[in-house]
Short mmCIF file of C-alpha atoms and ligand atoms in Angstrom, two decimals:
data_model
loop_
_atom_site.label_atom_id
_atom_site.label_comp_id
_atom_site.label_asym_id
_atom_site.label_seq_id
_atom_site.Cartn_x
_atom_site.Cartn_y
_atom_site.Cartn_z
CA MET A 1 -276.24 -12.05 -147.61
CA ILE A 2 -279.06 -9.84 -148.93
CA ASN A 3 -279.78 -10.22 -152.67
CA ILE A 4 -280.59 -6.79 -154.06
CA GLY A 5 -282.01 -5.72 -157.42
CA VAL A 6 -281.63 -2.16 -158.75
CA VAL A 7 -284.27 -0.52 -160.94
CA GLY A 8 -283.09 2.50 -162.94
CA TYR A 9 -279.61 2.71 -164.47
CA GLY A 10 -279.54 6.38 -165.50
CA TYR A 11 -277.36 8.98 -163.75
CA TRP A 12 -277.63 7.86 -160.09
CA GLY A 13 -278.32 4.11 -160.52
CA PRO A 14 -274.70 3.33 -161.58
CA ASN A 15 -273.46 4.79 -158.25
CA LEU A 16 -275.74 2.41 -156.35
CA VAL A 17 -274.67 -0.54 -158.51
CA ARG A 18 -270.95 0.20 -158.09
CA ASN A 19 -271.30 0.46 -154.31
CA PHE A 20 -273.70 -2.46 -153.81
CA ALA A 21 -271.33 -4.70 -155.82
CA GLU A 22 -268.64 -4.08 -153.19
CA THR A 23 -270.70 -3.76 -150.01
CA PRO A 24 -270.30 -6.53 -147.44
CA GLY A 25 -273.70 -8.03 -146.65
CA LEU A 26 -275.18 -7.15 -150.07
CA ASN A 27 -275.16 -9.26 -153.23
CA LEU A 28 -275.94 -7.33 -156.41
CA ALA A 29 -278.33 -9.81 -158.05
CA ALA A 30 -280.19 -7.97 -160.86
CA ILE A 31 -280.55 -4.64 -162.65
CA SER A 32 -283.57 -3.38 -164.57
CA ASP A 33 -283.88 -0.40 -166.91
CA LEU A 34 -286.39 0.33 -169.67
CA ASP A 35 -283.46 1.19 -171.95
CA ALA A 36 -281.82 -2.00 -173.27
CA LYS A 37 -278.71 -0.05 -174.36
CA LYS A 38 -277.97 0.91 -170.75
CA LEU A 39 -278.25 -2.74 -169.77
CA GLU A 40 -275.60 -3.66 -172.35
CA VAL A 41 -273.18 -1.39 -170.50
CA VAL A 42 -274.05 -3.18 -167.25
CA LYS A 43 -273.52 -6.63 -168.80
CA LYS A 44 -269.98 -5.69 -169.82
CA ARG A 45 -269.13 -4.49 -166.33
CA PHE A 46 -271.04 -7.11 -164.32
CA PRO A 47 -271.44 -10.22 -166.52
CA ALA A 48 -272.79 -12.34 -163.64
CA VAL A 49 -275.63 -9.92 -162.82
CA LYS A 50 -279.05 -10.60 -164.32
CA THR A 51 -280.41 -7.73 -166.46
CA THR A 52 -283.94 -7.10 -167.72
CA THR A 53 -286.09 -4.34 -169.17
CA ARG A 54 -289.05 -5.80 -167.25
CA TYR A 55 -289.16 -4.68 -163.61
CA GLU A 56 -291.83 -7.31 -162.88
CA GLU A 57 -289.17 -10.02 -163.32
CA LEU A 58 -287.32 -8.68 -160.27
CA LEU A 59 -290.53 -8.70 -158.26
CA ALA A 60 -291.35 -12.28 -159.27
CA ASP A 61 -287.87 -13.59 -158.41
CA PRO A 62 -288.08 -15.17 -154.91
CA SER A 63 -284.29 -15.05 -154.50
CA ILE A 64 -284.33 -11.22 -154.51
CA ASP A 65 -284.76 -9.87 -150.96
CA ALA A 66 -284.59 -6.12 -151.62
CA ILE A 67 -285.17 -3.61 -154.41
CA ALA A 68 -283.50 -0.21 -154.90
CA VAL A 69 -285.58 2.28 -156.91
CA ALA A 70 -283.44 4.86 -158.76
CA THR A 71 -285.92 6.03 -161.41
CA PRO A 72 -287.50 9.50 -161.87
CA VAL A 73 -289.53 10.73 -158.88
CA SER A 74 -292.86 10.43 -160.74
CA THR A 75 -292.38 6.63 -160.85
CA HIS A 76 -291.24 6.11 -157.22
CA PHE A 77 -294.66 5.45 -155.70
CA ALA A 78 -295.84 2.83 -158.21
CA LEU A 79 -292.50 0.98 -158.34
CA GLY A 80 -291.94 1.22 -154.57
CA MET A 81 -295.44 0.03 -153.68
CA ALA A 82 -295.14 -2.90 -156.13
CA ALA A 83 -291.84 -3.91 -154.46
CA LEU A 84 -293.36 -3.82 -150.97
CA LYS A 85 -296.43 -5.75 -152.10
CA ALA A 86 -294.09 -8.39 -153.54
CA GLY A 87 -292.55 -8.68 -150.04
CA LYS A 88 -289.24 -6.95 -150.90
CA HIS A 89 -287.35 -4.61 -148.59
CA LEU A 90 -287.14 -1.19 -150.22
CA TRP A 91 -284.36 1.34 -150.85
CA ILE A 92 -285.92 4.34 -152.55
CA GLU A 93 -284.24 7.44 -153.92
CA LYS A 94 -284.83 10.94 -152.62
CA PRO A 95 -287.27 12.56 -152.73
CA MET A 96 -289.28 9.55 -151.67
CA THR A 97 -292.45 10.37 -153.65
CA GLU A 98 -294.23 13.25 -155.40
CA THR A 99 -296.80 13.72 -152.61
CA SER A 100 -296.86 13.23 -148.85
CA ASP A 101 -299.99 11.09 -149.24
CA GLN A 102 -298.01 8.64 -151.38
CA ALA A 103 -295.09 8.68 -148.93
CA ARG A 104 -297.46 7.93 -146.04
CA GLN A 105 -298.91 4.96 -147.93
CA LEU A 106 -295.42 3.50 -148.50
CA VAL A 107 -294.55 3.93 -144.81
CA GLU A 108 -297.77 2.20 -143.75
CA GLU A 109 -297.34 -0.65 -146.24
CA ALA A 110 -293.74 -1.31 -145.11
CA GLU A 111 -294.74 -1.20 -141.43
CA LYS A 112 -297.72 -3.50 -142.03
CA ARG A 113 -295.51 -6.06 -143.75
CA GLY A 114 -292.51 -5.70 -141.40
CA LEU A 115 -290.25 -4.67 -144.30
CA VAL A 116 -287.29 -2.28 -144.10
CA LEU A 117 -287.83 1.01 -145.95
CA LEU A 118 -284.77 3.24 -146.44
CA VAL A 119 -284.91 6.56 -148.26
CA ASP A 120 -281.60 7.47 -149.88
CA HIS A 121 -280.82 10.80 -148.24
CA THR A 122 -277.14 10.17 -148.93
CA PHE A 123 -275.74 13.22 -147.10
CA ILE A 124 -276.71 11.74 -143.73
CA TYR A 125 -274.14 8.97 -144.28
CA THR A 126 -271.23 11.30 -145.12
CA GLY A 127 -268.34 11.58 -142.67
CA ALA A 128 -269.01 15.33 -142.44
CA VAL A 129 -272.70 15.17 -141.45
CA LEU A 130 -272.15 12.22 -139.09
CA ARG A 131 -269.36 14.17 -137.32
CA ILE A 132 -271.37 17.39 -137.11
CA GLY A 133 -274.23 15.32 -135.65
CA GLU A 134 -271.90 13.96 -132.95
CA ILE A 135 -270.66 17.46 -132.09
CA ILE A 136 -274.22 18.81 -131.79
CA LYS A 137 -275.44 15.80 -129.79
CA LYS A 138 -272.55 16.18 -127.32
CA GLY A 139 -273.72 19.76 -126.73
CA GLU A 140 -270.42 21.29 -127.91
CA LEU A 141 -272.24 23.87 -130.05
CA GLY A 142 -274.74 24.77 -127.32
CA ASN A 143 -278.17 25.67 -128.68
CA VAL A 144 -278.30 25.70 -132.47
CA LEU A 145 -279.29 29.26 -133.31
CA TYR A 146 -279.15 29.12 -137.09
CA TYR A 147 -278.28 27.01 -140.16
CA ASP A 148 -277.35 28.84 -143.33
CA SER A 149 -276.80 26.89 -146.57
CA THR A 150 -275.73 27.90 -150.07
CA ARG A 151 -276.16 25.12 -152.63
CA ILE A 152 -275.74 26.68 -156.08
CA ASN A 153 -274.15 25.88 -159.43
CA LEU A 154 -274.86 25.85 -163.16
CA GLY A 155 -277.01 22.79 -162.57
CA LEU A 156 -278.83 20.33 -164.77
CA PHE A 157 -282.29 21.83 -165.36
CA GLN A 158 -284.88 19.19 -164.48
CA ARG A 159 -288.15 18.91 -166.35
CA ASP A 160 -290.29 17.29 -163.68
CA VAL A 161 -289.07 18.73 -160.34
CA SER A 162 -288.10 22.17 -159.03
CA VAL A 163 -284.77 23.13 -157.51
CA ILE A 164 -286.37 22.62 -154.08
CA SER A 165 -286.96 18.90 -154.77
CA ASP A 166 -283.53 18.56 -156.33
CA LEU A 167 -281.24 20.56 -154.00
CA ALA A 168 -283.06 21.90 -150.90
CA VAL A 169 -284.11 18.32 -150.19
CA HIS A 170 -280.51 17.66 -149.05
CA ASP A 171 -280.72 20.44 -146.44
CA PHE A 172 -284.19 19.31 -145.33
CA SER A 173 -282.79 15.86 -144.53
CA ILE A 174 -279.56 17.16 -142.95
CA LEU A 175 -281.57 19.55 -140.73
CA ASP A 176 -283.95 16.77 -139.72
CA TYR A 177 -281.00 14.57 -138.74
CA LEU A 178 -278.99 17.28 -136.94
CA LEU A 179 -281.81 19.03 -135.08
CA GLY A 180 -284.18 16.10 -134.50
CA GLU A 181 -286.98 18.61 -134.87
CA HIS A 182 -289.52 19.32 -137.61
CA PRO A 183 -289.93 23.01 -138.53
CA ALA A 184 -293.07 24.80 -137.42
CA ALA A 185 -293.34 26.93 -140.54
CA VAL A 186 -291.70 27.66 -143.86
CA SER A 187 -291.50 30.64 -146.19
CA ALA A 188 -290.09 30.26 -149.70
CA SER A 189 -289.60 32.54 -152.67
CA GLY A 190 -288.50 31.22 -156.02
CA ILE A 191 -288.69 31.75 -159.74
CA ASN A 192 -288.57 29.94 -163.04
CA HIS A 193 -286.68 32.15 -165.45
CA PHE A 194 -287.70 30.01 -168.42
CA PRO A 195 -291.43 29.59 -169.19
CA GLY A 196 -292.87 26.11 -168.80
CA THR A 197 -290.04 24.87 -166.56
CA PRO A 198 -290.03 24.30 -162.76
CA GLU A 199 -288.46 26.92 -160.47
CA ASN A 200 -284.66 27.03 -160.98
CA LEU A 201 -283.84 29.30 -158.01
CA ALA A 202 -285.29 29.51 -154.49
CA TYR A 203 -284.70 31.11 -151.09
CA ILE A 204 -286.26 29.17 -148.24
CA THR A 205 -286.58 30.05 -144.55
CA LEU A 206 -287.52 27.44 -141.95
CA PHE A 207 -288.80 28.45 -138.49
CA TYR A 208 -288.44 26.05 -135.55
CA ASP A 209 -290.24 25.98 -132.21
CA SER A 210 -286.87 25.83 -130.47
CA LYS A 211 -286.00 29.23 -132.00
CA THR A 212 -283.54 27.84 -134.54
CA ILE A 213 -283.86 29.52 -137.93
CA ALA A 214 -282.60 28.00 -141.18
CA HIS A 215 -282.04 29.71 -144.51
CA LEU A 216 -281.35 27.89 -147.77
CA ASN A 217 -280.21 29.43 -151.05
CA VAL A 218 -280.58 26.89 -153.88
CA SER A 219 -280.02 27.52 -157.58
CA TRP A 220 -279.22 25.85 -160.91
CA LEU A 221 -278.26 29.23 -162.35
CA ALA A 222 -274.97 30.25 -160.73
CA PRO A 223 -271.58 30.70 -162.41
CA VAL A 224 -269.72 28.85 -159.67
CA LYS A 225 -270.45 25.73 -157.65
CA ILE A 226 -270.88 26.36 -153.91
CA ARG A 227 -271.87 23.79 -151.29
CA HIS A 228 -271.35 25.72 -148.07
CA ILE A 229 -273.15 25.55 -144.72
CA VAL A 230 -272.68 27.66 -141.58
CA ILE A 231 -274.18 26.43 -138.31
CA GLY A 232 -274.22 28.94 -135.46
CA GLY A 233 -274.44 27.68 -131.90
CA SER A 234 -274.65 29.54 -128.62
CA LYS A 235 -271.20 28.14 -127.66
CA LYS A 236 -269.41 27.35 -130.92
CA MET A 237 -269.96 27.60 -134.66
CA ILE A 238 -269.31 25.28 -137.58
CA THR A 239 -268.56 25.75 -141.26
CA TYR A 240 -269.00 22.83 -143.67
CA ASP A 241 -267.65 23.17 -147.22
CA ASP A 242 -268.50 19.99 -149.09
CA LEU A 243 -266.19 20.88 -151.98
CA GLU A 244 -263.08 21.09 -149.76
CA PRO A 245 -260.99 17.98 -150.41
CA SER A 246 -259.78 17.92 -146.79
CA GLU A 247 -260.89 19.85 -143.70
CA LYS A 248 -264.49 20.04 -144.93
CA VAL A 249 -265.71 20.77 -141.41
CA LYS A 250 -264.27 23.47 -139.18
CA VAL A 251 -265.33 24.18 -135.61
CA TYR A 252 -264.82 27.74 -134.36
CA ASP A 253 -264.68 28.58 -130.69
CA LYS A 254 -266.35 31.90 -131.40
CA GLY A 255 -269.51 33.43 -130.06
CA ILE A 256 -271.04 36.12 -127.94
CA SER A 257 -272.27 36.33 -124.40
CA PHE A 258 -275.18 38.60 -123.70
CA THR A 259 -275.94 39.97 -120.26
CA GLU A 260 -279.34 41.12 -119.09
CA ASP A 261 -278.00 42.14 -115.68
CA PRO A 262 -279.74 45.48 -114.81
CA ALA A 263 -276.53 46.64 -113.06
CA GLN A 264 -274.76 46.55 -116.41
CA ILE A 265 -277.58 48.05 -118.43
CA GLN A 266 -275.53 51.15 -119.23
CA GLU A 267 -272.53 49.04 -120.24
CA MET A 268 -271.85 47.17 -123.41
CA ARG A 269 -274.19 44.15 -123.01
CA VAL A 270 -272.54 41.94 -125.61
CA GLY A 271 -269.23 40.19 -124.96
CA TYR A 272 -267.29 38.67 -127.88
CA ARG A 273 -265.29 35.46 -127.64
CA THR A 274 -262.77 34.43 -130.31
CA GLY A 275 -260.91 31.22 -129.57
CA ASP A 276 -259.32 28.41 -131.59
CA MET A 277 -260.48 26.78 -134.79
CA TRP A 278 -260.06 23.03 -135.36
CA ALA A 279 -260.90 20.67 -138.20
CA PRO A 280 -262.17 17.30 -136.91
CA LYS A 281 -261.05 14.09 -138.62
CA LEU A 282 -263.82 12.64 -140.78
CA ILE A 283 -264.54 9.08 -141.92
CA GLY A 284 -263.36 8.87 -145.53
CA THR A 285 -265.60 5.95 -146.64
CA GLU A 286 -267.98 6.78 -149.50
CA ALA A 287 -271.42 7.58 -148.10
CA LEU A 288 -273.23 5.07 -150.35
CA ARG A 289 -270.99 2.29 -149.04
CA VAL A 290 -271.77 3.21 -145.41
CA GLU A 291 -275.46 3.42 -146.32
CA GLY A 292 -275.41 0.06 -148.18
CA GLU A 293 -273.89 -1.69 -145.14
CA HIS A 294 -276.44 0.01 -142.90
CA PHE A 295 -279.31 -1.17 -145.16
CA ALA A 296 -278.01 -4.78 -145.06
CA ASP A 297 -277.66 -4.57 -141.26
CA CYS A 298 -281.20 -3.18 -140.87
CA ILE A 299 -282.62 -6.06 -142.93
CA ALA A 300 -280.57 -8.77 -141.23
CA ASN A 301 -281.24 -7.48 -137.70
CA ARG A 302 -284.68 -5.86 -138.21
CA LYS A 303 -283.45 -2.37 -137.33
CA THR A 304 -284.96 0.95 -138.38
CA PRO A 305 -282.76 2.84 -140.88
CA MET A 306 -281.37 6.25 -139.90
CA THR A 307 -283.13 7.57 -143.01
CA ASP A 308 -286.37 5.61 -142.69
CA GLY A 309 -289.66 6.18 -144.47
CA ARG A 310 -290.83 8.60 -141.77
CA LEU A 311 -287.84 10.88 -142.39
CA GLY A 312 -288.58 10.58 -146.13
CA LEU A 313 -292.20 11.54 -145.44
CA ARG A 314 -291.21 14.59 -143.35
CA VAL A 315 -288.94 15.75 -146.18
CA VAL A 316 -291.75 15.40 -148.76
CA GLU A 317 -294.07 17.35 -146.41
CA LEU A 318 -291.49 20.15 -146.32
CA ILE A 319 -291.14 20.15 -150.12
CA GLU A 320 -294.94 20.49 -150.34
CA ALA A 321 -295.06 23.30 -147.76
CA ALA A 322 -292.16 25.18 -149.41
CA SER A 323 -293.68 24.79 -152.88
CA HIS A 324 -297.02 26.03 -151.56
CA SER A 325 -295.32 29.07 -150.03
CA MET A 326 -293.35 29.72 -153.23
CA ALA A 327 -296.58 29.72 -155.25
CA ALA A 328 -297.96 32.33 -152.81
CA LYS A 329 -294.87 34.57 -153.12
CA GLY A 330 -293.28 33.69 -149.80
CA GLU A 331 -296.39 33.46 -147.61
CA VAL A 332 -295.64 31.63 -144.36
CA VAL A 333 -296.99 28.08 -144.48
CA TYR A 334 -297.44 26.09 -141.29
CA VAL A 335 -296.00 22.60 -141.50
CA ARG A 336 -298.18 19.62 -140.73
CA ARG A 337 -297.06 17.75 -137.58
CA ASP A 338 -297.22 14.01 -137.38
CA PRO A 339 -298.88 13.33 -133.98
CA SER A 340 -296.96 10.04 -133.75
CA ASP A 341 -293.61 11.84 -134.15
CA ARG A 342 -292.21 11.38 -130.66
CA ARG A 343 -289.26 13.72 -131.37
CA GLN A 344 -291.53 16.78 -131.18
CA ALA A 345 -291.95 16.29 -127.46
CA LYS A 346 -288.20 16.88 -126.95
CA ALA A 347 -288.23 20.37 -128.41
CA PRO A 348 -289.43 23.20 -126.17
CA ARG A 349 -292.70 24.38 -127.69
CA ARG A 350 -293.10 27.99 -128.67
CA GLN A 351 -296.21 29.29 -130.28
CA PHE A 352 -295.84 30.47 -133.87
CA ASP A 353 -299.46 31.54 -134.26
CA LYS A 354 -300.33 33.53 -137.33
CA GLY A 355 -299.97 37.24 -136.85
CA THR A 356 -297.84 37.20 -133.70
CA THR A 357 -295.08 39.80 -133.70
CA GLU A 358 -292.57 37.06 -133.07
CA HIS A 359 -293.59 35.44 -136.29
CA THR A 360 -293.69 38.67 -138.31
CA ALA A 361 -290.27 39.61 -137.01
CA SER A 362 -288.84 36.29 -138.13
CA LYS A 363 -290.28 36.74 -141.59
CA SER A 364 -288.99 40.22 -142.23
N1 NAD B 401 -279.23 10.46 -153.42
C1 NAD B 401 -278.73 11.39 -154.21
O1 NAD B 401 -277.87 12.18 -153.83
C2 NAD B 401 -279.24 11.47 -155.64
C3 NAD B 401 -278.49 12.12 -156.63
C4 NAD B 401 -279.02 12.15 -157.92
C5 NAD B 401 -280.26 11.60 -158.20
N2 NAD B 401 -280.98 11.01 -157.18
C6 NAD B 401 -282.31 10.45 -157.43
O2 NAD B 401 -282.20 9.27 -158.22
C7 NAD B 401 -283.40 9.12 -159.00
C8 NAD B 401 -283.00 8.94 -160.46
O3 NAD B 401 -282.38 10.12 -160.90
P1 NAD B 401 -281.44 10.09 -162.19
O4 NAD B 401 -280.83 11.46 -162.26
O5 NAD B 401 -280.56 8.90 -162.16
O6 NAD B 401 -282.53 9.93 -163.36
P2 NAD B 401 -282.25 9.47 -164.85
O7 NAD B 401 -283.40 9.98 -165.64
O8 NAD B 401 -280.87 9.80 -165.27
O9 NAD B 401 -282.34 7.88 -164.80
C9 NAD B 401 -283.53 7.18 -164.53
C10 NAD B 401 -283.45 5.80 -165.19
O10 NAD B 401 -284.61 5.05 -164.82
C11 NAD B 401 -285.05 4.33 -165.93
N3 NAD B 401 -286.47 3.97 -165.73
C12 NAD B 401 -287.54 4.78 -165.68
N4 NAD B 401 -288.67 4.08 -165.44
C13 NAD B 401 -288.30 2.77 -165.34
C14 NAD B 401 -289.00 1.56 -165.10
N5 NAD B 401 -290.33 1.52 -164.92
N6 NAD B 401 -288.31 0.39 -165.09
C15 NAD B 401 -286.96 0.38 -165.27
N7 NAD B 401 -286.24 1.52 -165.48
C16 NAD B 401 -286.90 2.69 -165.53
C17 NAD B 401 -284.80 5.24 -167.12
O11 NAD B 401 -284.71 4.50 -168.34
C18 NAD B 401 -283.46 5.87 -166.73
O12 NAD B 401 -282.35 5.12 -167.23
C19 NAD B 401 -284.25 10.37 -158.74
O13 NAD B 401 -285.19 10.08 -157.76
C20 NAD B 401 -283.24 11.37 -158.20
O14 NAD B 401 -283.80 12.35 -157.36
C21 NAD B 401 -280.48 10.92 -155.92
#
């Protein structure tokens, strides 16, 4: 049984607490928040759980094995590093840190101490994303040609982070999990409609060596809530509507075949295929419960989490690259590659050098 303490009982913290309290393998041991009033609410619901406004008490408690950090992003690095230095396994909310340098330091500290570091990219543990991952890994989609996501609503305007850190971060992690490839370059345009606030709307394009292209439309300023993704493969295509109560994922046996046979050059070179549509059965368990069990298993059996610190770091690198591009009105920014990222070797390499027509064509 892993004793876990949660720091931060604001909007997201209560979801962690509720799930950890019921997750086999985890024992909810303590909760810390700077706001004593929030802790009173906790005491009513979980009388046996220790509460404190002083985070240091969790660190000093030798019975606590792991800490979950669910505080604002600006505090993640200091609180996360203190937890690791106190020898605690770490669950940290997305995005992992404000800068990639901070994320790298957390990864190195956890590795040096042999501690488990999980970044809460919750979508990866949903039945929908796990199932789409299986379908892609089995090769049913063929080559992934594109990923198109719309993630908009009349959202809560954040003071400290842009809509990229708040919403696009979900697609960055889903793409990382599904494609197993880090983008070569990113171009982003965005705007803050209200002076002195971070960008509330952004359009982001990601370019991959393997010729996949991804486009993300994220906004806190839309009249309706949409969470819709289309993934186009060379064999089949998928739609994923996260707001659908059932049949969130649909697989379409639709596509085109393209001939380059010189004998048919005068003919129609594109053939269209329209077959069946099916909706695969998805695991209904709440993602945070699946993730909590996975965290406990990783600690007990010294496994690497599916959403480990390195994935968290890659996501923060993408946020930085996209924010950089957004500041330069959509200029293409080349994404830093981690030389120790063994997954890069799997993807066929294509050169995206600055100024190549291939690159310009993708941007236009
Ligand atoms: N995984 C997801 O899908 C998901 C969804 C929403 C939010 N989040 C993440 O969760 C984190 C928290 O977001 P939120 O919306 O709950 O924020 P919030 O502002 O609602 O809550 C943060 C809480 O942390 C407390 N806090 C701050 N510093 C503290 C400290 N040093 N010690 C103890 N408590 C402290 C605050 O008092 C507050 O109650 C963010 O990183 C956010 O990105 C993740």
